[in-house]
Amino acid sequence: MNRKEFLKSLAFLPLAACNMKVQDFPKVTESLPNTPKMPVLFVGHGSPMNALEDNAFTRSLKKLGEQFKQEGKKPAAILVVSAHWLTRGSHVNIAPKPETIHDFGGFPQALFDAQYPAPGSPELAKETAKLSALIHETDDWGLDHGAWTILMHLFPEADVPVFQLSIDYYQPLQYHLDLAKQLTALREKGVLIIGSGNIVHNLRLSMERLRTGDTRPYDWAVEFDTWAHEKIAGRDFQSLVTYEKAGEAGKLSVPTTDHYIPMLYSLGLAGEKEEIKQAYEEVTLGGISMRTFQVG
């Protein structure tokens, strides 16, 4: 089943119960050394071609990676929640050597040849599974392009272990915001957590506009991206969970929630008084928001 067929099939399936089971975080992670609290990122990853391109967006990622090193915040490991790993149930990848997954088509051969040979982090991945009864271990994944295309700029040396947490696409949006809160302890164990998606992601209408040669953002894309930015700045995360109430702009900007959900993980990890800093802002290809922000 391809990605498009998978997304369609979900519309006919019932939602599983969203039953959170909170465990004792300190006990679960006490065997791991404490570190200063790591920041959290949400990255609007956009086209896979960003892996190879030098543009304002990729330069902003390079700048973020350099800042982490300068501030002594180079992570012990990186956990990515990507729009491109959708599953039934929440799964964490414990593979010691995750492969670079080229989960796309129609791009230059150079992109298919690209590799991001970062090691996995089985120990931290297994600790992550212990944080919630909802998270299950698997080694049946690698690094999809929601992860490696941005990490090539953030940490080009590929010397930081990386593992991924899947998106349970059968759950309501509140599930993801709540599950993220159970991962907070990882931030004090040297783990940089990254949500990788796009707040506005209407690929169909973007391709329609691209075929005409018109690269101007749609009005509805700018409207919803601005609305989301205001809700993030005002820490009104519940409005982001019920984004449909934003009207037609919300419906057009989020035709499916796969690229929207990673943002909720990044926000769910935010402390009550933590600063949320905008790192990049752009609406590209008419209907893709590249908005990127940092928590902490």
PDB file of C-alpha atoms in Angstrom:
ATOM      1  CA  MET A   1       0.000   0.000   0.000  1.00  0.00           C
ATOM      2  CA  ASN A   2       1.449   3.373  -0.967  1.00  0.00           C
ATOM      3  CA  ARG A   3       1.334   6.484   1.210  1.00  0.00           C
ATOM      4  CA  LYS A   4      -1.710   7.981  -0.542  1.00  0.00           C
ATOM      5  CA  GLU A   5      -3.711   4.751  -0.208  1.00  0.00           C
ATOM      6  CA  PHE A   6      -2.688   4.459   3.449  1.00  0.00           C
ATOM      7  CA  LEU A   7      -3.930   7.949   4.279  1.00  0.00           C
ATOM      8  CA  LYS A   8      -7.239   7.287   2.540  1.00  0.00           C
ATOM      9  CA  SER A   9      -7.738   4.001   4.391  1.00  0.00           C
ATOM     10  CA  LEU A  10      -7.469   5.701   7.762  1.00  0.00           C
ATOM     11  CA  ALA A  11     -10.673   7.628   7.173  1.00  0.00           C
ATOM     12  CA  PHE A  12     -12.646   4.387   7.480  1.00  0.00           C
ATOM     13  CA  LEU A  13     -11.066   3.141  10.681  1.00  0.00           C
ATOM     14  CA  PRO A  14     -12.222   3.867  14.244  1.00  0.00           C
ATOM     15  CA  LEU A  15     -10.000   5.777  16.631  1.00  0.00           C
ATOM     16  CA  ALA A  16      -8.399   3.775  19.402  1.00  0.00           C
ATOM     17  CA  ALA A  17      -8.902   4.898  22.966  1.00  0.00           C
ATOM     18  CA  CYS A  18      -6.497   7.608  24.040  1.00  0.00           C
ATOM     19  CA  ASN A  19      -5.535   6.186  27.402  1.00  0.00           C
ATOM     20  CA  MET A  20      -2.381   7.750  28.821  1.00  0.00           C
ATOM     21  CA  LYS A  21      -0.525   5.819  31.495  1.00  0.00           C
ATOM     22  CA  VAL A  22       1.956   8.108  33.247  1.00  0.00           C
ATOM     23  CA  GLN A  23       4.983   6.435  34.782  1.00  0.00           C
ATOM     24  CA  ASP A  24       7.653   7.619  37.164  1.00  0.00           C
ATOM     25  CA  PHE A  25      10.077   9.456  34.855  1.00  0.00           C
ATOM     26  CA  PRO A  26      13.011   9.732  37.296  1.00  0.00           C
ATOM     27  CA  LYS A  27      12.986   5.989  38.016  1.00  0.00           C
ATOM     28  CA  VAL A  28      12.789   5.077  34.348  1.00  0.00           C
ATOM     29  CA  THR A  29      15.749   7.227  33.323  1.00  0.00           C
ATOM     30  CA  GLU A  30      17.814   7.222  36.528  1.00  0.00           C
ATOM     31  CA  SER A  31      20.480   4.995  34.945  1.00  0.00           C
ATOM     32  CA  LEU A  32      21.244   7.715  32.385  1.00  0.00           C
ATOM     33  CA  PRO A  33      23.448  10.720  33.231  1.00  0.00           C
ATOM     34  CA  ASN A  34      21.733  14.059  33.779  1.00  0.00           C
ATOM     35  CA  THR A  35      22.509  16.959  31.432  1.00  0.00           C
ATOM     36  CA  PRO A  36      21.404  20.570  31.147  1.00  0.00           C
ATOM     37  CA  LYS A  37      17.874  20.675  29.734  1.00  0.00           C
ATOM     38  CA  MET A  38      17.992  20.338  25.958  1.00  0.00           C
ATOM     39  CA  PRO A  39      15.900  22.524  23.666  1.00  0.00           C
ATOM     40  CA  VAL A  40      13.172  21.165  21.389  1.00  0.00           C
ATOM     41  CA  LEU A  41      12.756  22.000  17.708  1.00  0.00           C
ATOM     42  CA  PHE A  42       9.944  21.995  15.237  1.00  0.00           C
ATOM     43  CA  VAL A  43      11.260  22.105  11.677  1.00  0.00           C
ATOM     44  CA  GLY A  44       9.167  22.709   8.575  1.00  0.00           C
ATOM     45  CA  HIS A  45      11.107  20.330   6.354  1.00  0.00           C
ATOM     46  CA  GLY A  46       9.500  20.979   2.945  1.00  0.00           C
ATOM     47  CA  SER A  47      10.936  19.382  -0.184  1.00  0.00           C
ATOM     48  CA  PRO A  48      13.472  16.534   0.104  1.00  0.00           C
ATOM     49  CA  MET A  49      15.675  18.584  -2.235  1.00  0.00           C
ATOM     50  CA  ASN A  50      16.497  20.812   0.723  1.00  0.00           C
ATOM     51  CA  ALA A  51      18.969  18.092   1.693  1.00  0.00           C
ATOM     52  CA  LEU A  52      21.196  19.146  -1.208  1.00  0.00           C
ATOM     53  CA  GLU A  53      20.329  22.810  -1.619  1.00  0.00           C
ATOM     54  CA  ASP A  54      21.908  25.948  -0.212  1.00  0.00           C
ATOM     55  CA  ASN A  55      19.070  28.372   0.477  1.00  0.00           C
ATOM     56  CA  ALA A  56      17.793  30.618   3.253  1.00  0.00           C
ATOM     57  CA  PHE A  57      16.029  27.714   4.959  1.00  0.00           C
ATOM     58  CA  THR A  58      18.991  25.316   4.942  1.00  0.00           C
ATOM     59  CA  ARG A  59      21.299  28.091   6.105  1.00  0.00           C
ATOM     60  CA  SER A  60      18.963  28.697   9.054  1.00  0.00           C
ATOM     61  CA  LEU A  61      19.349  25.028  10.010  1.00  0.00           C
ATOM     62  CA  LYS A  62      23.131  25.238   9.772  1.00  0.00           C
ATOM     63  CA  LYS A  63      23.017  28.301  12.020  1.00  0.00           C
ATOM     64  CA  LEU A  64      20.922  26.451  14.607  1.00  0.00           C
ATOM     65  CA  GLY A  65      23.316  23.509  14.637  1.00  0.00           C
ATOM     66  CA  GLU A  66      26.305  25.809  15.067  1.00  0.00           C
ATOM     67  CA  GLN A  67      24.573  27.649  17.913  1.00  0.00           C
ATOM     68  CA  PHE A  68      23.953  24.398  19.768  1.00  0.00           C
ATOM     69  CA  LYS A  69      27.657  23.582  19.612  1.00  0.00           C
ATOM     70  CA  GLN A  70      28.736  27.090  20.625  1.00  0.00           C
ATOM     71  CA  GLU A  71      26.366  27.033  23.600  1.00  0.00           C
ATOM     72  CA  GLY A  72      27.573  23.607  24.706  1.00  0.00           C
ATOM     73  CA  LYS A  73      24.252  22.009  23.753  1.00  0.00           C
ATOM     74  CA  LYS A  74      25.457  19.377  21.328  1.00  0.00           C
ATOM     75  CA  PRO A  75      23.041  16.522  22.045  1.00  0.00           C
ATOM     76  CA  ALA A  76      23.907  13.050  23.274  1.00  0.00           C
ATOM     77  CA  ALA A  77      21.199  11.789  20.918  1.00  0.00           C
ATOM     78  CA  ILE A  78      18.397  13.079  18.713  1.00  0.00           C
ATOM     79  CA  LEU A  79      14.784  11.871  18.715  1.00  0.00           C
ATOM     80  CA  VAL A  80      12.797  12.787  15.591  1.00  0.00           C
ATOM     81  CA  VAL A  81       9.022  12.656  15.227  1.00  0.00           C
ATOM     82  CA  SER A  82       8.581  12.784  11.458  1.00  0.00           C
ATOM     83  CA  ALA A  83       5.506  13.228   9.278  1.00  0.00           C
ATOM     84  CA  HIS A  84       6.772  10.325   7.187  1.00  0.00           C
ATOM     85  CA  TRP A  85       6.501   7.487   9.708  1.00  0.00           C
ATOM     86  CA  LEU A  86       2.809   6.761  10.197  1.00  0.00           C
ATOM     87  CA  THR A  87       1.747   3.611  12.031  1.00  0.00           C
ATOM     88  CA  ARG A  88      -0.985   1.975  14.056  1.00  0.00           C
ATOM     89  CA  GLY A  89       0.267   2.430  17.594  1.00  0.00           C
ATOM     90  CA  SER A  90       3.275   4.507  18.664  1.00  0.00           C
ATOM     91  CA  HIS A  91       6.621   2.855  17.940  1.00  0.00           C
ATOM     92  CA  VAL A  92      10.208   3.796  18.714  1.00  0.00           C
ATOM     93  CA  ASN A  93      13.046   2.555  16.527  1.00  0.00           C
ATOM     94  CA  ILE A  94      15.752   0.699  18.470  1.00  0.00           C
ATOM     95  CA  ALA A  95      17.911  -0.188  15.442  1.00  0.00           C
ATOM     96  CA  PRO A  96      21.652   0.346  16.147  1.00  0.00           C
ATOM     97  CA  LYS A  97      22.372   1.346  12.539  1.00  0.00           C
ATOM     98  CA  PRO A  98      19.282   2.976  11.008  1.00  0.00           C
ATOM     99  CA  GLU A  99      19.334   3.026   7.218  1.00  0.00           C
ATOM    100  CA  THR A 100      18.779   6.187   5.200  1.00  0.00           C
ATOM    101  CA  ILE A 101      15.295   5.790   3.718  1.00  0.00           C
ATOM    102  CA  HIS A 102      14.645   7.418   0.345  1.00  0.00           C
ATOM    103  CA  ASP A 103      10.865   7.553   0.688  1.00  0.00           C
ATOM    104  CA  PHE A 104      10.059   9.680  -2.367  1.00  0.00           C
ATOM    105  CA  GLY A 105      10.143   9.587  -6.150  1.00  0.00           C
ATOM    106  CA  GLY A 106      10.801  11.784  -9.151  1.00  0.00           C
ATOM    107  CA  PHE A 107      13.917  13.515  -7.833  1.00  0.00           C
ATOM    108  CA  PRO A 108      17.496  13.661  -9.199  1.00  0.00           C
ATOM    109  CA  GLN A 109      19.725  10.624  -8.653  1.00  0.00           C
ATOM    110  CA  ALA A 110      21.969  12.683  -6.375  1.00  0.00           C
ATOM    111  CA  LEU A 111      19.177  12.743  -3.801  1.00  0.00           C
ATOM    112  CA  PHE A 112      18.777   8.957  -3.918  1.00  0.00           C
ATOM    113  CA  ASP A 113      22.542   8.614  -3.502  1.00  0.00           C
ATOM    114  CA  ALA A 114      22.570  10.811  -0.388  1.00  0.00           C
ATOM    115  CA  GLN A 115      23.276   9.016   2.888  1.00  0.00           C
ATOM    116  CA  TYR A 116      23.118  10.111   6.517  1.00  0.00           C
ATOM    117  CA  PRO A 117      25.123   7.428   8.353  1.00  0.00           C
ATOM    118  CA  ALA A 118      24.363   8.450  11.942  1.00  0.00           C
ATOM    119  CA  PRO A 119      24.233   5.569  14.424  1.00  0.00           C
ATOM    120  CA  GLY A 120      21.061   4.711  16.280  1.00  0.00           C
ATOM    121  CA  SER A 121      20.647   4.902  20.044  1.00  0.00           C
ATOM    122  CA  PRO A 122      19.141   1.583  21.183  1.00  0.00           C
ATOM    123  CA  GLU A 123      19.620   2.350  24.882  1.00  0.00           C
ATOM    124  CA  LEU A 124      17.826   5.703  24.765  1.00  0.00           C
ATOM    125  CA  ALA A 125      15.179   4.325  22.430  1.00  0.00           C
ATOM    126  CA  LYS A 126      14.416   1.549  24.911  1.00  0.00           C
ATOM    127  CA  GLU A 127      14.277   4.088  27.754  1.00  0.00           C
ATOM    128  CA  THR A 128      11.817   6.083  25.652  1.00  0.00           C
ATOM    129  CA  ALA A 129       9.567   3.028  25.347  1.00  0.00           C
ATOM    130  CA  LYS A 130       9.542   2.775  29.140  1.00  0.00           C
ATOM    131  CA  LEU A 131       8.182   6.300  29.520  1.00  0.00           C
ATOM    132  CA  SER A 132       4.721   5.332  28.315  1.00  0.00           C
ATOM    133  CA  ALA A 133       2.774   2.099  28.015  1.00  0.00           C
ATOM    134  CA  LEU A 134       1.661   3.429  24.621  1.00  0.00           C
ATOM    135  CA  ILE A 135       5.136   3.239  23.061  1.00  0.00           C
ATOM    136  CA  HIS A 136       6.378  -0.040  21.585  1.00  0.00           C
ATOM    137  CA  GLU A 137       9.866  -1.022  20.420  1.00  0.00           C
ATOM    138  CA  THR A 138      10.667  -1.900  16.811  1.00  0.00           C
ATOM    139  CA  ASP A 139      13.752  -2.202  14.633  1.00  0.00           C
ATOM    140  CA  ASP A 140      11.742  -2.098  11.414  1.00  0.00           C
ATOM    141  CA  TRP A 141      12.564   1.475  10.407  1.00  0.00           C
ATOM    142  CA  GLY A 142      15.470   3.756   9.607  1.00  0.00           C
ATOM    143  CA  LEU A 143      15.749   7.505   9.049  1.00  0.00           C
ATOM    144  CA  ASP A 144      13.099   8.806   6.662  1.00  0.00           C
ATOM    145  CA  HIS A 145      13.496  12.041   4.740  1.00  0.00           C
ATOM    146  CA  GLY A 146      11.655  14.001   7.423  1.00  0.00           C
ATOM    147  CA  ALA A 147      14.683  13.247   9.595  1.00  0.00           C
ATOM    148  CA  TRP A 148      17.831  13.004   7.488  1.00  0.00           C
ATOM    149  CA  THR A 149      17.199  15.882   5.067  1.00  0.00           C
ATOM    150  CA  ILE A 150      17.201  18.367   7.943  1.00  0.00           C
ATOM    151  CA  LEU A 151      19.895  16.638  10.010  1.00  0.00           C
ATOM    152  CA  MET A 152      22.304  16.930   7.077  1.00  0.00           C
ATOM    153  CA  HIS A 153      22.327  20.668   7.801  1.00  0.00           C
ATOM    154  CA  LEU A 154      21.862  20.693  11.576  1.00  0.00           C
ATOM    155  CA  PHE A 155      24.571  18.078  12.250  1.00  0.00           C
ATOM    156  CA  PRO A 156      26.367  17.444   8.938  1.00  0.00           C
ATOM    157  CA  GLU A 157      29.009  15.196  10.519  1.00  0.00           C
ATOM    158  CA  ALA A 158      26.304  12.594  11.336  1.00  0.00           C
ATOM    159  CA  ASP A 159      28.134  11.949  14.605  1.00  0.00           C
ATOM    160  CA  VAL A 160      25.107  12.202  16.921  1.00  0.00           C
ATOM    161  CA  PRO A 161      22.984   9.048  17.426  1.00  0.00           C
ATOM    162  CA  VAL A 162      19.467   9.377  15.990  1.00  0.00           C
ATOM    163  CA  PHE A 163      16.264   7.437  16.601  1.00  0.00           C
ATOM    164  CA  GLN A 164      12.654   8.051  15.599  1.00  0.00           C
ATOM    165  CA  LEU A 165       9.227   7.867  17.214  1.00  0.00           C
ATOM    166  CA  SER A 166       6.353   7.052  14.871  1.00  0.00           C
ATOM    167  CA  ILE A 167       3.031   8.865  14.615  1.00  0.00           C
ATOM    168  CA  ASP A 168       0.009   6.763  15.561  1.00  0.00           C
ATOM    169  CA  TYR A 169      -2.194   8.038  12.764  1.00  0.00           C
ATOM    170  CA  TYR A 170      -5.291   6.385  14.191  1.00  0.00           C
ATOM    171  CA  GLN A 171      -5.411   8.712  17.192  1.00  0.00           C
ATOM    172  CA  PRO A 172      -6.958  12.170  17.673  1.00  0.00           C
ATOM    173  CA  LEU A 173      -4.678  15.196  17.819  1.00  0.00           C
ATOM    174  CA  GLN A 174      -4.998  15.490  21.602  1.00  0.00           C
ATOM    175  CA  TYR A 175      -3.299  12.096  21.952  1.00  0.00           C
ATOM    176  CA  HIS A 176      -0.103  13.437  20.413  1.00  0.00           C
ATOM    177  CA  LEU A 177       0.012  16.590  22.520  1.00  0.00           C
ATOM    178  CA  ASP A 178      -0.473  14.461  25.649  1.00  0.00           C
ATOM    179  CA  LEU A 179       2.023  11.758  24.668  1.00  0.00           C
ATOM    180  CA  ALA A 180       4.682  14.406  24.078  1.00  0.00           C
ATOM    181  CA  LYS A 181       4.408  15.499  27.713  1.00  0.00           C
ATOM    182  CA  GLN A 182       5.466  12.018  28.796  1.00  0.00           C
ATOM    183  CA  LEU A 183       8.754  12.385  26.923  1.00  0.00           C
ATOM    184  CA  THR A 184       9.904  15.437  28.890  1.00  0.00           C
ATOM    185  CA  ALA A 185      12.453  13.508  30.970  1.00  0.00           C
ATOM    186  CA  LEU A 186      14.522  12.828  27.843  1.00  0.00           C
ATOM    187  CA  ARG A 187      15.366  16.528  27.580  1.00  0.00           C
ATOM    188  CA  GLU A 188      17.392  16.242  30.792  1.00  0.00           C
ATOM    189  CA  LYS A 189      19.253  13.200  29.473  1.00  0.00           C
ATOM    190  CA  GLY A 190      20.888  15.023  26.571  1.00  0.00           C
ATOM    191  CA  VAL A 191      18.214  14.237  23.977  1.00  0.00           C
ATOM    192  CA  LEU A 192      17.324  16.864  21.390  1.00  0.00           C
ATOM    193  CA  ILE A 193      13.736  16.204  20.296  1.00  0.00           C
ATOM    194  CA  ILE A 194      12.685  17.402  16.840  1.00  0.00           C
ATOM    195  CA  GLY A 195       9.218  17.469  15.331  1.00  0.00           C
ATOM    196  CA  SER A 196       9.576  17.470  11.539  1.00  0.00           C
ATOM    197  CA  GLY A 197       6.585  18.340   9.361  1.00  0.00           C
ATOM    198  CA  ASN A 198       4.889  21.476   8.016  1.00  0.00           C
ATOM    199  CA  ILE A 199       2.184  23.589   9.649  1.00  0.00           C
ATOM    200  CA  VAL A 200       0.721  24.312   6.212  1.00  0.00           C
ATOM    201  CA  HIS A 201       1.027  21.408   3.778  1.00  0.00           C
ATOM    202  CA  ASN A 202      -1.281  21.231   0.772  1.00  0.00           C
ATOM    203  CA  LEU A 203       0.857  19.449  -1.783  1.00  0.00           C
ATOM    204  CA  ARG A 204      -1.914  19.124  -4.372  1.00  0.00           C
ATOM    205  CA  LEU A 205      -2.614  22.853  -4.596  1.00  0.00           C
ATOM    206  CA  SER A 206       1.100  23.639  -4.371  1.00  0.00           C
ATOM    207  CA  MET A 207       1.772  21.453  -7.411  1.00  0.00           C
ATOM    208  CA  GLU A 208      -1.103  23.088  -9.295  1.00  0.00           C
ATOM    209  CA  ARG A 209       0.426  26.495  -8.703  1.00  0.00           C
ATOM    210  CA  LEU A 210       3.937  25.275  -9.498  1.00  0.00           C
ATOM    211  CA  ARG A 211       2.785  24.040 -12.913  1.00  0.00           C
ATOM    212  CA  THR A 212       1.672  27.573 -13.761  1.00  0.00           C
ATOM    213  CA  GLY A 213       5.034  29.034 -12.763  1.00  0.00           C
ATOM    214  CA  ASP A 214       3.370  31.122 -10.042  1.00  0.00           C
ATOM    215  CA  THR A 215       5.305  30.804  -6.772  1.00  0.00           C
ATOM    216  CA  ARG A 216       3.308  33.336  -4.751  1.00  0.00           C
ATOM    217  CA  PRO A 217       1.849  32.013  -1.477  1.00  0.00           C
ATOM    218  CA  TYR A 218      -1.878  31.383  -1.423  1.00  0.00           C
ATOM    219  CA  ASP A 219      -3.749  33.859   0.788  1.00  0.00           C
ATOM    220  CA  TRP A 220      -5.210  31.016   2.841  1.00  0.00           C
ATOM    221  CA  ALA A 221      -1.723  29.581   3.473  1.00  0.00           C
ATOM    222  CA  VAL A 222      -0.419  32.896   4.797  1.00  0.00           C
ATOM    223  CA  GLU A 223      -3.584  33.370   6.859  1.00  0.00           C
ATOM    224  CA  PHE A 224      -3.342  29.986   8.564  1.00  0.00           C
ATOM    225  CA  ASP A 225       0.424  30.136   9.056  1.00  0.00           C
ATOM    226  CA  THR A 226      -0.001  33.531  10.735  1.00  0.00           C
ATOM    227  CA  TRP A 227      -2.893  32.226  12.835  1.00  0.00           C
ATOM    228  CA  ALA A 228      -0.818  29.244  13.995  1.00  0.00           C
ATOM    229  CA  HIS A 229       2.135  31.501  14.785  1.00  0.00           C
ATOM    230  CA  GLU A 230      -0.096  33.683  16.960  1.00  0.00           C
ATOM    231  CA  LYS A 231      -1.483  30.660  18.812  1.00  0.00           C
ATOM    232  CA  ILE A 232       2.034  29.334  19.417  1.00  0.00           C
ATOM    233  CA  ALA A 233       3.244  32.721  20.668  1.00  0.00           C
ATOM    234  CA  GLY A 234       0.201  32.979  22.934  1.00  0.00           C
ATOM    235  CA  ARG A 235       0.672  29.380  24.133  1.00  0.00           C
ATOM    236  CA  ASP A 236      -2.870  28.555  23.066  1.00  0.00           C
ATOM    237  CA  PHE A 237      -2.037  24.987  22.132  1.00  0.00           C
ATOM    238  CA  GLN A 238      -5.607  23.750  22.487  1.00  0.00           C
ATOM    239  CA  SER A 239      -6.711  25.973  19.623  1.00  0.00           C
ATOM    240  CA  LEU A 240      -4.055  24.279  17.503  1.00  0.00           C
ATOM    241  CA  VAL A 241      -5.564  20.900  18.400  1.00  0.00           C
ATOM    242  CA  THR A 242      -8.949  22.129  17.137  1.00  0.00           C
ATOM    243  CA  TYR A 243      -7.511  23.888  14.087  1.00  0.00           C
ATOM    244  CA  GLU A 244     -10.649  23.185  12.023  1.00  0.00           C
ATOM    245  CA  LYS A 245     -12.274  26.071  13.893  1.00  0.00           C
ATOM    246  CA  ALA A 246      -9.912  28.381  12.009  1.00  0.00           C
ATOM    247  CA  GLY A 247     -12.287  28.018   9.061  1.00  0.00           C
ATOM    248  CA  GLU A 248     -11.580  27.482   5.391  1.00  0.00           C
ATOM    249  CA  ALA A 249      -7.914  28.473   5.758  1.00  0.00           C
ATOM    250  CA  GLY A 250      -7.439  25.628   8.237  1.00  0.00           C
ATOM    251  CA  LYS A 251      -9.138  23.084   5.995  1.00  0.00           C
ATOM    252  CA  LEU A 252      -7.026  24.060   2.992  1.00  0.00           C
ATOM    253  CA  SER A 253      -3.786  24.270   4.975  1.00  0.00           C
ATOM    254  CA  VAL A 254      -4.216  20.923   6.749  1.00  0.00           C
ATOM    255  CA  PRO A 255      -5.982  18.608   4.271  1.00  0.00           C
ATOM    256  CA  THR A 256      -4.381  15.688   6.150  1.00  0.00           C
ATOM    257  CA  THR A 257      -2.803  15.877   9.592  1.00  0.00           C
ATOM    258  CA  ASP A 258       0.380  13.869   8.953  1.00  0.00           C
ATOM    259  CA  HIS A 259       2.580  16.959   8.538  1.00  0.00           C
ATOM    260  CA  TYR A 260       0.732  18.938  11.228  1.00  0.00           C
ATOM    261  CA  ILE A 261       1.055  16.433  14.077  1.00  0.00           C
ATOM    262  CA  PRO A 262       4.859  16.753  14.611  1.00  0.00           C
ATOM    263  CA  MET A 263       4.300  20.373  15.675  1.00  0.00           C
ATOM    264  CA  LEU A 264       2.060  19.156  18.508  1.00  0.00           C
ATOM    265  CA  TYR A 265       4.872  16.968  19.860  1.00  0.00           C
ATOM    266  CA  SER A 266       7.235  19.944  19.938  1.00  0.00           C
ATOM    267  CA  LEU A 267       4.649  22.096  21.719  1.00  0.00           C
ATOM    268  CA  GLY A 268       3.663  19.342  24.146  1.00  0.00           C
ATOM    269  CA  LEU A 269       7.276  19.253  25.339  1.00  0.00           C
ATOM    270  CA  ALA A 270       7.320  22.976  26.155  1.00  0.00           C
ATOM    271  CA  GLY A 271       7.607  23.925  29.807  1.00  0.00           C
ATOM    272  CA  GLU A 272       5.000  26.303  31.180  1.00  0.00           C
ATOM    273  CA  LYS A 273       7.275  29.338  31.050  1.00  0.00           C
ATOM    274  CA  GLU A 274       9.764  28.284  28.388  1.00  0.00           C
ATOM    275  CA  GLU A 275      10.454  30.699  25.583  1.00  0.00           C
ATOM    276  CA  ILE A 276       9.366  29.642  22.095  1.00  0.00           C
ATOM    277  CA  LYS A 277      11.606  31.334  19.536  1.00  0.00           C
ATOM    278  CA  GLN A 278      10.862  31.531  15.827  1.00  0.00           C
ATOM    279  CA  ALA A 279      13.882  30.347  13.848  1.00  0.00           C
ATOM    280  CA  TYR A 280      12.585  30.560  10.272  1.00  0.00           C
ATOM    281  CA  GLU A 281       9.470  31.767   8.469  1.00  0.00           C
ATOM    282  CA  GLU A 282       8.439  31.284   4.841  1.00  0.00           C
ATOM    283  CA  VAL A 283       5.536  29.977   2.778  1.00  0.00           C
ATOM    284  CA  THR A 284       6.990  28.282  -0.281  1.00  0.00           C
ATOM    285  CA  LEU A 285       5.498  26.687  -3.404  1.00  0.00           C
ATOM    286  CA  GLY A 286       2.238  28.464  -2.718  1.00  0.00           C
ATOM    287  CA  GLY A 287       1.038  26.212   0.088  1.00  0.00           C
ATOM    288  CA  ILE A 288       3.934  24.818   2.168  1.00  0.00           C
ATOM    289  CA  SER A 289       4.899  26.593   5.400  1.00  0.00           C
ATOM    290  CA  MET A 290       8.550  26.273   6.346  1.00  0.00           C
ATOM    291  CA  ARG A 291       7.993  27.818   9.776  1.00  0.00           C
ATOM    292  CA  THR A 292      10.565  26.535  12.255  1.00  0.00           C
ATOM    293  CA  PHE A 293      10.733  27.251  15.982  1.00  0.00           C
ATOM    294  CA  GLN A 294      12.759  26.370  19.065  1.00  0.00           C
ATOM    295  CA  VAL A 295      11.491  25.653  22.559  1.00  0.00           C
ATOM    296  CA  GLY A 296      13.961  26.564  25.310  1.00  0.00           C
TER     297      GLY A 296
END
